[in-house]
XYZ file of C-alpha atoms in Angstrom:
761
model
C -7.888 -20.072 2.188
C -7.336 -23.367 3.765
C -4.463 -25.481 2.377
C -6.579 -28.556 1.350
C -6.659 -29.651 -2.295
C -9.650 -28.690 -4.298
C -10.522 -30.758 -7.443
C -12.586 -29.674 -10.235
C -13.586 -30.734 -13.461
C -12.306 -29.996 -17.020
C -13.611 -30.466 -20.331
C -12.382 -33.872 -21.274
C -13.484 -35.292 -17.920
C -10.143 -35.723 -16.463
C -9.474 -33.990 -12.791
C -7.255 -31.480 -12.468
C -6.346 -30.370 -8.493
C -4.774 -27.117 -6.770
C -2.479 -27.310 -3.567
C -0.875 -24.520 -2.111
C 2.278 -25.336 -0.308
C 4.585 -23.423 2.054
C 7.810 -23.161 0.910
C 10.619 -22.874 3.320
C 14.639 -21.971 2.892
C 14.226 -19.314 0.003
C 16.536 -16.330 0.449
C 15.864 -14.363 -2.642
C 13.728 -14.291 -5.238
C 15.715 -16.178 -7.663
C 15.313 -19.402 -5.462
C 11.519 -18.793 -6.030
C 12.138 -18.829 -9.814
C 14.187 -21.760 -9.470
C 11.338 -23.837 -7.437
C 8.721 -22.427 -10.020
C 11.083 -23.753 -12.901
C 11.376 -27.209 -11.353
C 7.571 -27.929 -10.501
C 6.649 -26.620 -14.158
C 9.057 -29.413 -15.820
C 6.860 -31.859 -13.986
C 3.830 -33.088 -16.802
C 0.545 -31.383 -16.537
C 1.785 -29.075 -13.432
C 1.593 -25.178 -13.493
C 3.401 -23.606 -10.719
C 3.349 -20.235 -9.168
C 5.986 -19.355 -6.489
C 5.770 -16.341 -4.414
C 9.108 -15.556 -2.524
C 7.076 -12.249 -0.398
C 4.578 -14.633 0.943
C 6.671 -18.149 0.988
C 3.710 -20.132 -1.030
C 3.607 -22.050 -3.997
C 0.200 -22.085 -5.822
C 0.227 -25.480 -7.816
C -2.208 -26.759 -10.479
C -1.588 -30.692 -11.258
C -3.484 -33.289 -12.706
C -4.757 -35.288 -10.053
C -5.022 -39.101 -10.992
C -1.161 -39.248 -12.074
C 0.538 -36.612 -9.511
C 0.436 -36.434 -5.955
C 0.604 -33.681 -3.288
C 3.928 -35.828 -2.006
C 5.329 -35.652 -5.495
C 5.351 -32.053 -5.687
C 7.025 -31.649 -2.020
C 9.616 -34.198 -3.162
C 10.528 -31.940 -6.304
C 10.462 -28.890 -4.237
C 12.839 -30.631 -1.526
C 15.057 -32.206 -4.353
C 15.986 -28.689 -5.226
C 16.951 -27.652 -2.140
C 13.944 -26.289 0.039
C 11.261 -27.495 2.186
C 7.514 -28.001 1.406
C 4.149 -28.973 3.153
C 0.896 -27.983 3.072
C -0.098 -24.791 5.550
C -2.647 -25.182 8.154
C -5.771 -23.310 7.499
C -5.578 -19.801 8.921
C -7.441 -19.685 12.547
C -9.454 -16.492 13.628
C -8.087 -15.604 16.918
C -10.584 -15.244 19.473
C -9.893 -11.812 21.473
C -6.567 -10.333 21.814
C -4.838 -13.566 22.293
C -0.789 -14.254 21.730
C -1.929 -14.959 17.887
C 0.088 -13.514 14.960
C 2.480 -11.569 16.831
C 4.123 -14.357 18.632
C 4.401 -16.159 15.703
C 6.379 -13.598 13.711
C 8.647 -13.009 16.733
C 9.375 -16.699 16.632
C 9.888 -16.608 12.807
C 12.390 -13.710 13.244
C 14.016 -14.993 16.263
C 17.027 -17.146 14.500
C 17.805 -14.079 12.148
C 18.130 -11.916 14.914
C 20.130 -13.798 16.907
C 22.437 -14.400 14.014
C 22.382 -10.517 13.673
C 23.169 -9.466 17.218
C 25.988 -12.235 17.390
C 27.552 -10.981 14.246
C 27.458 -6.764 15.248
C 28.629 -7.524 18.850
C 31.825 -9.747 17.584
C 32.420 -7.695 14.339
C 32.479 -4.171 16.051
C 36.066 -4.882 17.945
C 37.488 -6.716 15.169
C 36.832 -3.739 12.760
C 38.025 -1.533 15.385
C 41.281 -3.392 15.849
C 42.137 -4.004 12.271
C 41.579 -0.185 10.884
C 42.897 1.748 13.829
C 46.775 1.037 14.588
C 46.765 2.150 18.266
C 44.540 -0.692 19.321
C 46.553 -3.400 17.837
C 48.349 -4.553 21.337
C 50.329 -7.991 21.346
C 48.513 -11.095 19.943
C 45.274 -8.727 18.747
C 45.324 -10.928 15.585
C 44.510 -14.019 17.701
C 41.617 -12.169 19.587
C 40.452 -11.017 16.105
C 40.592 -14.590 14.919
C 38.717 -15.650 18.003
C 35.659 -13.311 17.508
C 35.405 -13.884 13.802
C 34.965 -17.254 14.094
C 31.426 -17.702 15.197
C 30.591 -14.692 12.682
C 31.823 -16.651 9.753
C 30.150 -20.111 10.696
C 27.250 -19.345 12.769
C 26.417 -15.856 11.967
C 26.885 -16.467 7.942
C 25.729 -20.003 7.805
C 22.307 -19.219 5.863
C 24.570 -17.547 3.103
C 26.974 -20.951 2.747
C 23.999 -22.989 2.942
C 22.092 -20.871 0.233
C 25.453 -20.557 -1.627
C 25.968 -24.429 -1.641
C 22.235 -24.944 -2.583
C 22.743 -22.570 -5.908
C 26.388 -24.346 -6.635
C 24.399 -27.459 -6.965
C 21.788 -25.927 -9.307
C 24.659 -24.152 -11.332
C 23.342 -20.838 -10.126
C 24.933 -17.810 -8.027
C 23.652 -15.192 -6.278
C 24.437 -12.404 -3.867
C 24.661 -15.241 -1.159
C 27.403 -16.671 -2.965
C 29.295 -13.791 -3.548
C 29.397 -13.470 0.254
C 29.719 -16.841 0.804
C 32.818 -17.071 -1.215
C 34.267 -13.847 -0.212
C 33.917 -14.267 3.434
C 35.135 -17.754 3.473
C 38.519 -16.991 1.210
C 39.207 -13.856 3.570
C 38.670 -15.950 6.821
C 40.612 -19.128 5.340
C 43.207 -16.803 4.030
C 43.559 -15.261 7.702
C 43.462 -18.532 9.053
C 46.736 -19.730 6.960
C 48.564 -16.611 7.369
C 48.162 -17.090 11.192
C 48.978 -20.579 11.520
C 51.658 -21.406 8.519
C 52.817 -17.402 7.695
C 53.915 -14.681 9.346
C 50.624 -13.094 10.431
C 50.525 -14.871 13.840
C 53.946 -13.515 14.826
C 53.964 -11.272 18.462
C 53.656 -7.654 17.386
C 52.388 -7.937 14.150
C 50.041 -5.078 12.949
C 48.255 -3.673 10.024
C 50.389 -0.186 9.677
C 48.259 2.461 8.173
C 50.015 2.669 4.690
C 48.042 3.466 1.506
C 51.263 2.174 -0.572
C 51.090 -0.213 -3.918
C 53.458 -2.535 -3.791
C 53.726 -6.424 -4.183
C 53.494 -7.610 -0.408
C 54.052 -11.169 1.237
C 50.356 -12.466 1.591
C 51.797 -14.820 4.269
C 51.830 -11.586 6.678
C 48.295 -10.044 5.966
C 44.951 -10.926 7.420
C 41.198 -10.199 6.176
C 39.368 -10.910 9.462
C 37.674 -7.334 9.405
C 36.284 -8.002 6.006
C 35.124 -11.388 6.946
C 32.802 -10.204 9.875
C 32.238 -6.941 8.817
C 30.557 -8.094 5.590
C 28.407 -10.807 7.298
C 27.265 -7.944 9.891
C 26.248 -5.387 7.153
C 24.281 -8.184 5.438
C 22.545 -9.960 7.892
C 21.505 -6.316 9.259
C 19.806 -5.772 5.490
C 18.102 -9.104 5.604
C 16.947 -8.908 9.068
C 15.218 -5.380 8.354
C 13.806 -6.702 5.017
C 12.260 -10.098 6.734
C 10.703 -7.993 9.168
C 8.674 -5.973 6.341
C 8.380 -9.054 4.383
C 6.323 -10.849 7.304
C 3.372 -8.711 7.107
C 2.599 -10.291 3.495
C 0.071 -12.631 5.349
C -1.426 -10.183 7.460
C -3.993 -9.078 5.014
C -5.937 -12.375 5.386
C -5.587 -12.200 9.168
C -6.983 -8.622 9.239
C -10.069 -9.614 6.548
C -10.778 -12.566 9.503
C -10.870 -10.024 12.056
C -13.491 -8.092 10.633
C -16.491 -10.343 11.153
C -18.244 -10.146 14.249
C -16.916 -12.603 17.077
C -20.185 -13.121 18.781
C -24.066 -13.443 17.528
C -27.265 -13.244 19.398
C -28.942 -16.150 18.166
C -33.060 -16.991 18.794
C -33.247 -20.241 20.025
C -36.652 -21.490 21.151
C -37.998 -17.791 21.760
C -34.701 -16.990 23.750
C -31.878 -14.937 23.130
C -28.627 -16.902 23.213
C -25.314 -15.612 22.485
C -22.910 -17.531 20.707
C -19.476 -17.481 18.818
C -19.760 -17.101 15.271
C -18.001 -20.251 14.482
C -20.995 -21.669 15.720
C -24.061 -20.211 13.673
C -25.739 -22.827 11.331
C -27.593 -22.092 7.879
C -31.261 -21.391 8.674
C -30.364 -20.075 12.269
C -31.856 -16.634 13.267
C -29.892 -14.185 14.904
C -30.664 -10.661 16.145
C -28.480 -7.615 15.106
C -29.113 -4.437 17.114
C -28.072 -0.931 16.033
C -24.467 -0.243 15.900
C -23.407 -4.188 15.722
C -22.059 -5.583 12.963
C -23.701 -8.349 10.676
C -22.592 -11.812 11.845
C -23.059 -13.538 8.493
C -24.606 -13.469 4.884
C -28.607 -13.792 5.383
C -31.909 -12.386 4.826
C -33.865 -9.771 6.992
C -36.882 -11.556 8.618
C -37.851 -8.660 10.928
C -37.040 -4.982 10.735
C -36.151 -2.244 8.727
C -32.552 -0.510 9.137
C -30.094 1.546 7.439
C -26.723 -0.761 6.759
C -23.580 0.805 6.294
C -22.297 -1.648 3.737
C -19.555 1.059 2.486
C -16.283 -0.911 3.590
C -17.767 -4.133 2.055
C -19.399 -2.448 -1.516
C -17.730 1.243 -1.673
C -21.273 2.704 -1.699
C -21.040 5.797 0.354
C -24.729 5.754 0.886
C -26.099 3.600 3.797
C -28.558 0.847 1.942
C -31.952 0.430 3.266
C -32.698 -2.957 4.454
C -36.527 -4.494 5.343
C -37.615 -7.866 5.424
C -36.782 -10.068 2.434
C -33.708 -7.904 1.758
C -30.290 -9.784 1.630
C -27.423 -8.309 4.009
C -23.848 -9.321 4.031
C -21.226 -10.712 7.078
C -19.432 -7.856 8.466
C -21.658 -4.946 7.559
C -22.604 -2.107 10.103
C -26.442 -1.994 11.146
C -26.760 2.019 11.146
C -30.196 2.332 12.217
C -32.710 -0.406 13.720
C -33.158 -3.668 15.197
C -33.095 -6.702 12.804
C -33.572 -10.075 12.746
C -31.726 -11.887 10.020
C -31.851 -15.349 8.884
C -28.092 -16.658 7.940
C -27.942 -18.009 4.372
C -23.991 -18.360 4.138
C -21.438 -19.217 6.970
C -17.505 -20.061 7.159
C -15.913 -19.852 3.544
C -19.108 -19.584 1.193
C -19.644 -15.588 3.015
C -18.698 -12.861 0.519
C -16.169 -11.823 3.187
C -14.152 -15.183 2.943
C -14.552 -14.918 -0.698
C -12.713 -11.576 -0.547
C -10.085 -13.149 1.820
C -9.457 -15.730 -0.948
C -9.468 -13.250 -3.934
C -6.917 -11.184 -1.545
C -4.332 -14.616 -1.258
C -4.923 -15.293 -4.856
C -3.574 -11.998 -5.882
C -0.693 -11.885 -3.620
C 0.491 -15.489 -4.739
C -0.045 -14.742 -8.235
C 1.852 -11.308 -7.833
C 5.570 -11.700 -9.156
C 7.999 -10.525 -6.827
C 10.455 -8.127 -8.397
C 13.676 -9.916 -8.556
C 16.141 -8.291 -6.459
C 18.858 -6.237 -8.371
C 22.126 -7.163 -6.344
C 21.111 -10.914 -7.225
C 20.711 -10.146 -10.825
C 24.299 -8.124 -10.866
C 25.928 -11.193 -8.590
C 24.701 -13.741 -11.444
C 27.371 -12.551 -13.834
C 29.579 -10.763 -11.529
C 30.329 -14.060 -9.302
C 31.166 -16.311 -12.492
C 33.622 -13.545 -13.573
C 35.385 -13.211 -10.226
C 35.856 -16.772 -9.677
C 37.249 -16.961 -13.295
C 39.536 -13.987 -12.866
C 40.797 -15.676 -9.718
C 41.510 -19.098 -11.178
C 42.996 -17.446 -14.338
C 45.405 -14.970 -11.676
C 46.367 -18.408 -9.962
C 46.961 -20.166 -13.300
C 49.009 -17.075 -14.664
C 51.374 -16.529 -11.560
C 51.965 -20.486 -11.432
C 52.881 -20.531 -14.605
C 55.279 -17.448 -14.436
C 57.233 -19.406 -11.668
C 55.934 -17.181 -8.982
C 55.776 -19.631 -6.600
C 52.697 -21.505 -5.018
C 52.248 -18.599 -1.942
C 52.618 -15.834 -4.329
C 49.941 -17.212 -6.623
C 47.594 -18.012 -3.850
C 48.132 -14.244 -2.696
C 46.924 -12.573 -5.591
C 44.052 -15.291 -6.780
C 42.598 -14.985 -3.002
C 43.122 -11.292 -2.811
C 40.722 -11.251 -6.011
C 38.368 -13.045 -3.973
C 38.732 -11.041 -0.914
C 38.502 -7.691 -2.882
C 35.321 -8.525 -4.850
C 33.606 -9.492 -1.433
C 30.703 -6.944 -1.134
C 31.366 -4.775 1.552
C 29.814 -1.766 0.198
C 26.953 -3.769 -1.545
C 25.696 -4.997 1.768
C 24.861 -1.367 3.189
C 23.598 -0.153 -0.829
C 20.132 -1.307 -0.342
C 19.589 -1.012 3.701
C 20.706 2.243 3.854
C 18.642 3.825 1.050
C 15.872 1.745 2.465
C 16.386 2.789 5.646
C 16.626 6.761 4.993
C 14.138 6.489 2.239
C 11.554 4.887 4.735
C 12.501 6.923 7.180
C 11.960 10.326 5.175
C 8.587 8.668 4.194
C 7.502 8.094 7.518
C 8.016 11.807 8.265
C 5.969 12.511 5.569
C 2.762 10.019 6.366
C 4.328 7.651 3.786
C 5.573 3.804 4.799
C 6.780 1.771 2.569
C 7.103 -2.050 2.872
C 9.976 -3.106 1.494
C 12.701 -3.153 -1.235
C 10.538 -5.272 -3.824
C 7.595 -2.164 -3.763
C 10.290 0.292 -5.127
C 11.262 -1.340 -8.378
C 7.722 -1.420 -9.110
C 7.018 2.517 -8.705
C 9.818 3.102 -11.653
C 7.393 0.938 -14.146
C 3.445 2.161 -13.320
C 1.909 4.070 -16.264
C -1.833 3.765 -14.549
C -2.920 4.475 -11.250
C -6.180 3.119 -10.185
C -8.369 5.130 -7.372
C -11.153 4.188 -5.564
C -13.697 6.855 -4.853
C -15.148 6.364 -1.373
C -12.377 7.419 1.111
C -10.001 8.008 -1.123
C -10.914 10.924 -3.782
C -14.049 11.559 -1.271
C -14.250 11.931 2.483
C -16.067 8.489 3.045
C -18.811 9.990 5.267
C -21.995 11.798 4.155
C -21.877 15.895 4.178
C -24.354 18.311 3.875
C -23.195 19.947 0.646
C -26.111 22.239 -0.326
C -29.449 23.718 1.040
C -32.116 25.324 -1.436
C -34.894 27.151 0.186
C -38.582 28.350 -1.085
C -39.438 31.880 -1.068
C -39.990 33.643 2.257
C -38.038 31.028 3.975
C -34.229 31.475 5.349
C -31.359 28.984 5.352
C -30.991 29.224 9.012
C -34.661 28.178 9.665
C -34.687 25.514 7.586
C -31.527 24.330 9.174
C -32.525 24.891 12.488
C -35.952 22.732 12.163
C -34.585 20.031 10.084
C -31.367 19.614 11.660
C -33.170 19.438 15.301
C -35.547 16.827 13.908
C -32.361 14.558 12.129
C -30.587 14.496 15.558
C -32.404 12.750 16.923
C -32.409 9.783 14.190
C -29.363 7.278 14.173
C -29.554 7.026 10.232
C -26.135 8.144 8.860
C -27.940 10.704 6.133
C -29.659 12.127 9.190
C -26.524 12.767 11.218
C -24.731 14.206 8.114
C -27.932 16.706 7.938
C -27.685 17.338 11.981
C -24.133 17.928 11.944
C -24.166 20.212 8.989
C -27.087 22.355 10.447
C -24.987 22.758 13.830
C -22.025 23.854 11.968
C -23.684 26.658 9.294
C -25.983 28.321 12.193
C -23.497 27.751 14.700
C -25.908 27.428 17.249
C -27.371 24.396 19.629
C -29.969 23.078 17.537
C -33.828 23.126 19.741
C -35.067 19.972 21.102
C -37.811 18.251 18.944
C -41.246 17.033 20.787
C -43.082 14.012 19.317
C -40.518 12.562 17.233
C -40.914 9.282 15.160
C -39.133 7.208 12.448
C -40.661 6.632 9.622
C -38.852 3.423 8.278
C -37.407 3.748 4.383
C -39.486 7.750 4.350
C -37.690 10.092 6.890
C -38.870 11.475 10.217
C -41.240 13.963 11.529
C -42.013 15.643 14.768
C -42.853 18.790 16.520
C -39.990 21.765 16.887
C -40.631 24.939 18.497
C -44.301 24.838 17.892
C -44.170 23.710 14.100
C -45.348 20.221 12.560
C -41.921 19.040 10.532
C -41.402 16.632 7.672
C -38.074 15.695 6.595
C -37.410 12.640 4.334
C -37.969 11.490 1.064
C -40.911 13.248 -1.377
C -42.824 10.471 -0.727
C -43.521 11.513 2.805
C -44.673 15.047 2.078
C -47.069 13.472 -0.507
C -48.810 11.363 2.350
C -49.467 14.675 3.864
C -50.582 16.151 0.806
C -47.570 18.560 0.497
C -45.989 19.244 -2.944
C -42.629 20.615 -3.815
C -43.005 23.995 -5.420
C -41.601 23.942 -8.908
C -38.364 25.747 -8.170
C -37.739 23.193 -5.344
C -38.329 20.027 -7.591
C -35.897 21.214 -10.406
C -33.367 21.657 -7.719
C -34.102 18.152 -6.237
C -33.833 16.323 -9.792
C -30.640 18.300 -10.547
C -29.089 16.973 -7.293
C -30.325 13.480 -8.104
C -28.977 13.227 -11.457
C -25.645 14.359 -9.965
C -25.734 11.159 -7.806
C -26.550 13.448 -4.664
C -29.311 12.312 -1.928
C -31.817 15.231 -1.681
C -33.729 15.358 1.416
C -37.111 17.292 1.388
C -38.082 19.637 4.359
C -41.853 20.666 5.124
C -43.654 22.466 8.130
C -46.688 23.956 9.116
C -48.112 22.070 5.636
C -45.914 23.828 3.454
C -42.880 22.538 1.468
C -39.962 24.718 2.413
C -36.228 23.263 1.492
C -34.528 20.868 -0.438
C -31.155 19.688 1.418
C -28.756 18.199 -0.921
C -26.187 15.506 1.144
C -23.024 13.290 -0.405
C -20.172 11.631 -0.039
C -17.732 14.846 -0.481
C -15.203 15.271 -2.456
C -11.724 15.968 -0.456
C -10.329 19.701 -1.062
C -6.828 18.306 -2.265
C -8.045 15.393 -4.407
C -8.053 17.560 -7.763
C -4.444 19.041 -7.261
C -3.445 15.468 -6.481
C -4.905 14.145 -9.867
C -2.855 16.990 -11.286
C 0.140 15.713 -9.829
C -0.041 12.109 -10.559
C -0.716 13.112 -13.923
C 2.583 15.024 -14.284
C 4.281 11.716 -12.854
C 3.325 10.467 -16.060
C 0.365 8.293 -14.710
C -3.158 7.757 -16.231
C -5.682 8.107 -13.394
C -9.070 5.965 -13.513
C -11.672 6.288 -11.146
C -13.198 3.039 -10.017
C -15.988 2.284 -7.509
C -19.100 0.464 -6.444
C -20.961 3.439 -6.166
C -23.874 4.440 -8.866
C -22.576 5.643 -12.652
C -24.071 9.310 -11.779
C -22.285 9.704 -8.398
C -19.102 8.412 -10.176
C -19.230 10.946 -13.340
C -20.046 13.609 -10.968
C -16.907 13.193 -8.673
C -14.799 12.294 -11.989
C -15.676 15.530 -13.776
C -15.094 17.576 -10.234
C -11.524 16.247 -9.647
C -10.398 15.784 -13.614
C -10.438 12.195 -14.208
C -11.714 11.063 -17.543
C -11.940 7.107 -17.402
C -14.378 5.664 -14.691
C -15.364 1.970 -13.813
C -18.731 2.614 -11.746
C -21.186 -0.121 -10.138
C -18.400 -2.516 -10.067
C -18.879 -5.417 -7.439
C -15.806 -6.086 -4.967
C -14.992 -9.414 -6.643
C -15.023 -7.804 -10.005
C -12.505 -4.737 -8.700
C -9.464 -7.497 -9.200
C -10.573 -8.351 -12.603
C -10.587 -4.503 -13.718
C -7.262 -4.232 -12.644
C -6.226 -7.990 -14.358
C -7.845 -6.251 -17.698
C -5.692 -3.300 -17.512
C -2.685 -5.338 -16.941
C -3.542 -7.762 -19.619
C -3.243 -4.401 -21.759
C 0.181 -3.970 -20.934
C -0.123 -1.376 -18.290
C 1.592 -1.443 -14.943
C -0.914 -0.478 -12.678
C -1.095 1.114 -9.050
C -4.164 1.142 -7.082
C -4.778 3.612 -4.465
C -7.859 2.511 -1.867
C -9.255 2.069 1.970
C -11.659 -0.352 2.347
C -12.273 -3.991 2.454
C -13.803 -4.074 -0.739
C -10.434 -2.713 -2.353
C -7.973 -5.238 -0.544
C -7.847 -7.675 -3.010
C -7.601 -5.085 -6.155
C -4.371 -3.479 -3.682
C -2.980 -6.942 -3.444
C -3.440 -7.874 -7.193
C -2.100 -4.437 -8.338
C 1.733 -4.218 -9.252
C 1.787 -1.571 -6.696
C -0.751 -1.080 -3.844
C -1.086 2.236 -1.846
C -3.528 2.090 0.858
C -4.811 4.972 2.914
C -3.952 4.815 6.421
C -7.442 6.402 7.245
C -8.894 2.897 5.729
C -9.486 -0.765 7.232
C -6.551 -2.976 8.364
C -7.527 -5.245 5.463
C -6.558 -2.697 2.916
C -3.385 -1.396 4.779
C -2.077 -4.742 5.181
C -2.473 -5.553 1.253
C -1.109 -2.604 0.053
C 2.676 -1.814 -0.789
C 2.484 1.586 0.641
C 0.683 3.057 3.403
C -0.244 6.783 3.016
C -0.994 7.861 6.502
C -2.521 10.699 6.271
C -5.639 9.852 4.399
C -4.636 13.196 1.664
C -4.330 11.489 -2.155
C -1.891 14.201 -2.837
C 0.379 11.549 -0.777
C 0.414 9.160 -3.042
C 2.199 11.200 -6.017
C 4.815 12.079 -2.854
C 4.757 8.276 -2.288
C 5.851 7.694 -6.037
C 8.588 10.356 -6.260
C 10.159 9.134 -2.987
C 9.916 5.616 -3.784
C 11.477 6.459 -7.290
C 13.959 8.566 -5.481
C 15.169 5.913 -3.169
C 15.213 3.332 -5.771
C 17.619 5.499 -7.944
C 19.726 5.793 -4.654
C 19.782 2.203 -4.370
C 20.900 1.515 -7.805
C 23.419 4.188 -7.974
C 24.785 2.860 -4.518
C 24.674 -0.841 -6.409
C 26.858 0.717 -8.956
C 29.624 2.393 -6.638
C 29.707 -0.848 -4.982
C 30.560 -2.856 -7.891
C 32.818 -0.137 -9.404
C 34.948 0.296 -6.287
C 35.720 -3.750 -6.521
C 36.102 -3.381 -9.943
C 38.684 -1.173 -10.109
C 40.503 -2.971 -7.315
C 40.528 -6.437 -8.824
C 43.194 -5.689 -11.264
C 45.488 -4.863 -8.539
C 44.592 -7.825 -7.024
C 45.445 -9.682 -9.431
C 48.776 -8.013 -10.132
C 49.593 -8.979 -6.554
C 49.879 -5.297 -5.476
C 47.085 -5.150 -3.217
C 48.066 -4.535 0.637
C 45.705 -4.919 3.353
C 45.291 -1.208 3.865
C 44.587 -0.579 0.568
C 41.924 -3.408 0.478
C 40.813 -1.964 4.157
C 40.522 1.836 2.728
C 38.825 0.640 -0.739
C 36.083 -1.171 1.079
C 36.042 1.937 3.701
C 35.621 4.278 1.328
C 32.837 2.593 -0.780
C 31.150 2.095 2.410
C 31.327 5.859 3.326
C 30.058 6.741 -0.397
C 27.122 4.515 0.098
C 26.106 6.013 3.337
C 26.563 9.376 2.080
C 24.462 9.230 -0.856
C 21.810 7.335 0.914
C 21.581 10.539 3.692
C 20.652 12.782 0.709
C 17.246 11.399 0.755
C 16.921 13.220 4.202
C 16.376 16.348 1.899
C 13.332 14.850 0.246
C 10.588 17.398 0.532
C 6.753 16.649 -0.080
C 5.361 18.579 -2.942
C 3.521 21.987 -1.196
């Protein structure tokens, strides 16, 4: 995760090095593509630049090229680059990343607030004749000047950088359009007739050649800047969360650890742990780092890291992983890996690599602008040349040419994406679907395969009592009351599932056991209401010379074949029942799979759990393709393999073990009931934890993208339709204002239709 240069040997003995650079000054995905192209032109350099995370991952020949050479290349391209400092884990709830995020967004927010505060009165005066008092045009100029210079500065700077490299983006269009509108208004006010006392913009929608010297377009310059800054701000705010997955992963680990030193227990920060230190883990505590158990036995809940729903029994000599939960007894663990070597740190690295390698979808508006801007500029120059050639005079020729640039200024274009996104994301939030940004939407259109994590996504994620089988002359109620009473005294997650299920099914309080004893790895025993009761593995009963009858033995074998945990219950020297416990499939999962298929997606089940469990769950919900017993780091490889087959992959998950795969997938959907690491690594978050919301999320995203595309089409269509009028010199200010206003109203109205989106019932 750190930004230091890592060197590895290659087959021919030469050394390759890798470095990660933090890139500054990018305003759109085409900026990232430009930097990537420049870096890849250097000999022996392979680079990927991610606009979302603002990082470049570069592999280069260390003996030929230095990091400073790479930084110099980026700077020559017009951007900044430096090696980022390694992330530091915050201790406690300090000011951390929240303050840093605020600082990064502050300049953009200040420009936005300035633009809105000053543009609103300018637009009002220009569009409402009743507000056009004497000298109103000079007040408009005073208010517009800071908007076009200070607030719009990022657009001008980006346009200049783009021009130096022969490129045009939406920034170019905004800069050219607002500058043309402002500069023409300046000329008209100081050298034309627009500055005269009593000048008004009458509300006339007539087409006729007008004297450009009397027209000002300050409301276009101020309004466009304010609208587009608003869109950029909301987008930047969601983009800032790209790196939060790493922070969430780092926060998962234990902050403090109780180390055994000289026979005493000493509490120290986890960062001070050394390999070989022995530390204590009490029931309910997180294991501080990867290690080996040297004393004690317990059940360790590793579901968030491995995806296995059943807690793993850990005893002396067994390996345990940092950040997993000790669900049972007291353990003493010897640290074997610390810091960047731990499994948690390696997973954080996987998440970061996946985010860096994920190509950001290039913004649609930029792709259109790349063609539209050169055409408009060529048309403006052609208009100027035509009128000069026809002897119309310099003023008339310039009026027509500048009108072409002004009408091309993307007022509705600035609203097209943010309004649809705001309405779409707002409606999504009402339905429990959180969409992170516009790049996410483009991906939903292409997705054809959906990979589903099992634990916590298709299933509930916690152990549940599913079934009970009793011997002759034994009632279910008796078996549940006696077994549940004994299991209620145990801390083991499976025991707690039995106790909860027994209390629910009998509908009565469970009795209190006497002489309770926990037999590590086997089960529990005790006296309940005068009966000597055993609950646990078949070996526990065998130690008391008790054997399962044929029917119960068959039921137990069937349960285990289906991947369930079978628990034997005996009392008074006789085997009485077999309880089946498993991670239950959510009631809505099968219906959700049907809906995903209806959207053209192929579902695949991916889990760290054993194959029997995975295939049983897949059969229950109607999934045919299953990847089971997959380690967390291998989940990324499965997603990569599917992508290599030409598939566009969506991934749904909820655990830390899914975070890297969520980041690698073309579209990551995180269950809101899951861990912060998964939620931050995903592109969409499903708040309810109901898999049916995944189908709704993809439908809503596709519909929102469709609305954005329609908005962009009409935003350009109005401008294009008015261009011939501008070129002919027939465009009066009210026609220009009305065209802009109408296109903006259309775009907003079209976006508001998304409020009617309904989740499938």
